[in-house]
mmCIF file of C-alpha atoms in Angstrom:
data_model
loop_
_atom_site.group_PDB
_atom_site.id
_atom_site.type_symbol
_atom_site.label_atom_id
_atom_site.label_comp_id
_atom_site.label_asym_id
_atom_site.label_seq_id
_atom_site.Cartn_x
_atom_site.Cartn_y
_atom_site.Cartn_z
ATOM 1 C CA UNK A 1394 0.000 0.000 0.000
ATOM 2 C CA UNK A 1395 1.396 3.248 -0.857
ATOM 3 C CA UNK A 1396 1.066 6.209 1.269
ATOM 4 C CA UNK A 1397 0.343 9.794 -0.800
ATOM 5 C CA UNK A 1398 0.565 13.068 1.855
ATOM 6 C CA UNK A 1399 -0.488 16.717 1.111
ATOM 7 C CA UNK A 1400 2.925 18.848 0.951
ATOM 8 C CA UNK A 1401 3.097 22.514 0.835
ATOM 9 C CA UNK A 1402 5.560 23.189 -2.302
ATOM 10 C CA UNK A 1403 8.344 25.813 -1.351
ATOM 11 C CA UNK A 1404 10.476 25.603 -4.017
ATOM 12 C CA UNK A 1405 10.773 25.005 -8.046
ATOM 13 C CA UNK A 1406 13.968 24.265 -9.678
ATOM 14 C CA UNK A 1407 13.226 23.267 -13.334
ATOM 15 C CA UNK A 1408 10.986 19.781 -13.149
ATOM 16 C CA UNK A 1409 12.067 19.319 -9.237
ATOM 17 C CA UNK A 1410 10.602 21.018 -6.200
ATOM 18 C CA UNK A 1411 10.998 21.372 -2.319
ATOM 19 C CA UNK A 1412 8.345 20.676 -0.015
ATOM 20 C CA UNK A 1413 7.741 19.955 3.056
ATOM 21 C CA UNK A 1414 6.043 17.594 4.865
ATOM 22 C CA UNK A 1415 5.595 17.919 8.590
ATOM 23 C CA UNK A 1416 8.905 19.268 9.909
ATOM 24 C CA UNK A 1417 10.929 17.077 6.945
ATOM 25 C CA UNK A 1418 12.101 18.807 3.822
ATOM 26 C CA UNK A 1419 12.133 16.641 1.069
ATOM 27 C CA UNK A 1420 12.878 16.609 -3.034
ATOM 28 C CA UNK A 1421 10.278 15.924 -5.692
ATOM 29 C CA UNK A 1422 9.216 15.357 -9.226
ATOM 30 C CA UNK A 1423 7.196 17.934 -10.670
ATOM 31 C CA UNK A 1424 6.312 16.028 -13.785
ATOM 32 C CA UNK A 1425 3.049 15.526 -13.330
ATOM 33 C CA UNK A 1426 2.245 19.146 -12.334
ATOM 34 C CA UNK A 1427 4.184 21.178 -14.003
ATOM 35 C CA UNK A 1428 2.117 24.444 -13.102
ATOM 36 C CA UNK A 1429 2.887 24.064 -9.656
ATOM 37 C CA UNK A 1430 4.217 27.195 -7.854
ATOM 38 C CA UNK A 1431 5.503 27.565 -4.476
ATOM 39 C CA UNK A 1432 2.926 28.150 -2.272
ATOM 40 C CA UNK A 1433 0.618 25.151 -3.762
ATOM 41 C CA UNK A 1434 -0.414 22.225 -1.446
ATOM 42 C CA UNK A 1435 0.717 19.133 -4.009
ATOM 43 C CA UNK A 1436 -0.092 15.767 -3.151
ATOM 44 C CA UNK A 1437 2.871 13.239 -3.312
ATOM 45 C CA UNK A 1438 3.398 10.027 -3.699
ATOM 46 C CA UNK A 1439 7.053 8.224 -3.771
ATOM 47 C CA UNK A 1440 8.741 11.271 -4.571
ATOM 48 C CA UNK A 1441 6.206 12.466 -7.388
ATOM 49 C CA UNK A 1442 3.744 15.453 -6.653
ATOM 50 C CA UNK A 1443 0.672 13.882 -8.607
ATOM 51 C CA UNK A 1444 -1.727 16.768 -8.065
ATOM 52 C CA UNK A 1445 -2.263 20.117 -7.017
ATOM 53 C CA UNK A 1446 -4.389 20.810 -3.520
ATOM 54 C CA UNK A 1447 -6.670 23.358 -2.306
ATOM 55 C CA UNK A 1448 -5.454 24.568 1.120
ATOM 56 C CA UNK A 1449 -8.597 23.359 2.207
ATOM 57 C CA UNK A 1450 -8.323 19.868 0.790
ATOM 58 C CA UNK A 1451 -4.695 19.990 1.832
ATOM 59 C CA UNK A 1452 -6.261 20.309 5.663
ATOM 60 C CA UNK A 1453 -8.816 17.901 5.031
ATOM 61 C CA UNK A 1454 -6.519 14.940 4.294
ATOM 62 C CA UNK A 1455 -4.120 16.175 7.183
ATOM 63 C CA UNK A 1456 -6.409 16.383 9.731
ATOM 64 C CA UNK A 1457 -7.968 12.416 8.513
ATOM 65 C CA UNK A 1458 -4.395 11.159 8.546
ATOM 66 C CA UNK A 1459 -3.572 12.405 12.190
ATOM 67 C CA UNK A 1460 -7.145 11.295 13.097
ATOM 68 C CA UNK A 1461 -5.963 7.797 12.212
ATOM 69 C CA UNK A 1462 -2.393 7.860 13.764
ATOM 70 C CA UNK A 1463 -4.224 8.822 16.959
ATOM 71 C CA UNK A 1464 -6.547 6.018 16.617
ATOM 72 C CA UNK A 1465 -3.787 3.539 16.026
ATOM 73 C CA UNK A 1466 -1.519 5.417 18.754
ATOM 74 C CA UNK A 1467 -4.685 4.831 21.372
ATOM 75 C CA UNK A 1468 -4.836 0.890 20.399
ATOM 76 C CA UNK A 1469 -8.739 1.600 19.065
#
């Protein structure tokens, strides 16, 4: 099962960007969204940003996400 997280693009550099997830900084492919800009919420997925958020939908997915950490963290 793969994993894709909301990330808050800061940078572009040609096809790669910046974001960051959490408190992590991390490289990605911009590929598949090539109108990013810094500033977007970009949803990746091993390394590729696959799509371009809303902040809203950005929030959405991040608050479901911790919602289930804390239900695994609580043994529910």
């Amino acid at each position: 099962m793969c994993v894709s997280l909301p990330a808050r693009l800061l940078a572009v550099d040609g096809p790669r960007g910046t974001v960051q997830i959490g408190s992590r900084r991390r490289g990605v492919s911009l590929l598949a969204v090539p109108e990013a800009q810094p500033g977007d919420y970009v949803l990746v997925s091993l390394g590729v940003a696959v799509q371009r958020l809303s902040a809203g939908e950005a929030a959405q997915v991040l608050e479901t996400w911790e919602a289930i950490n804390a239900a695994f963290d609580s043994g529910a």
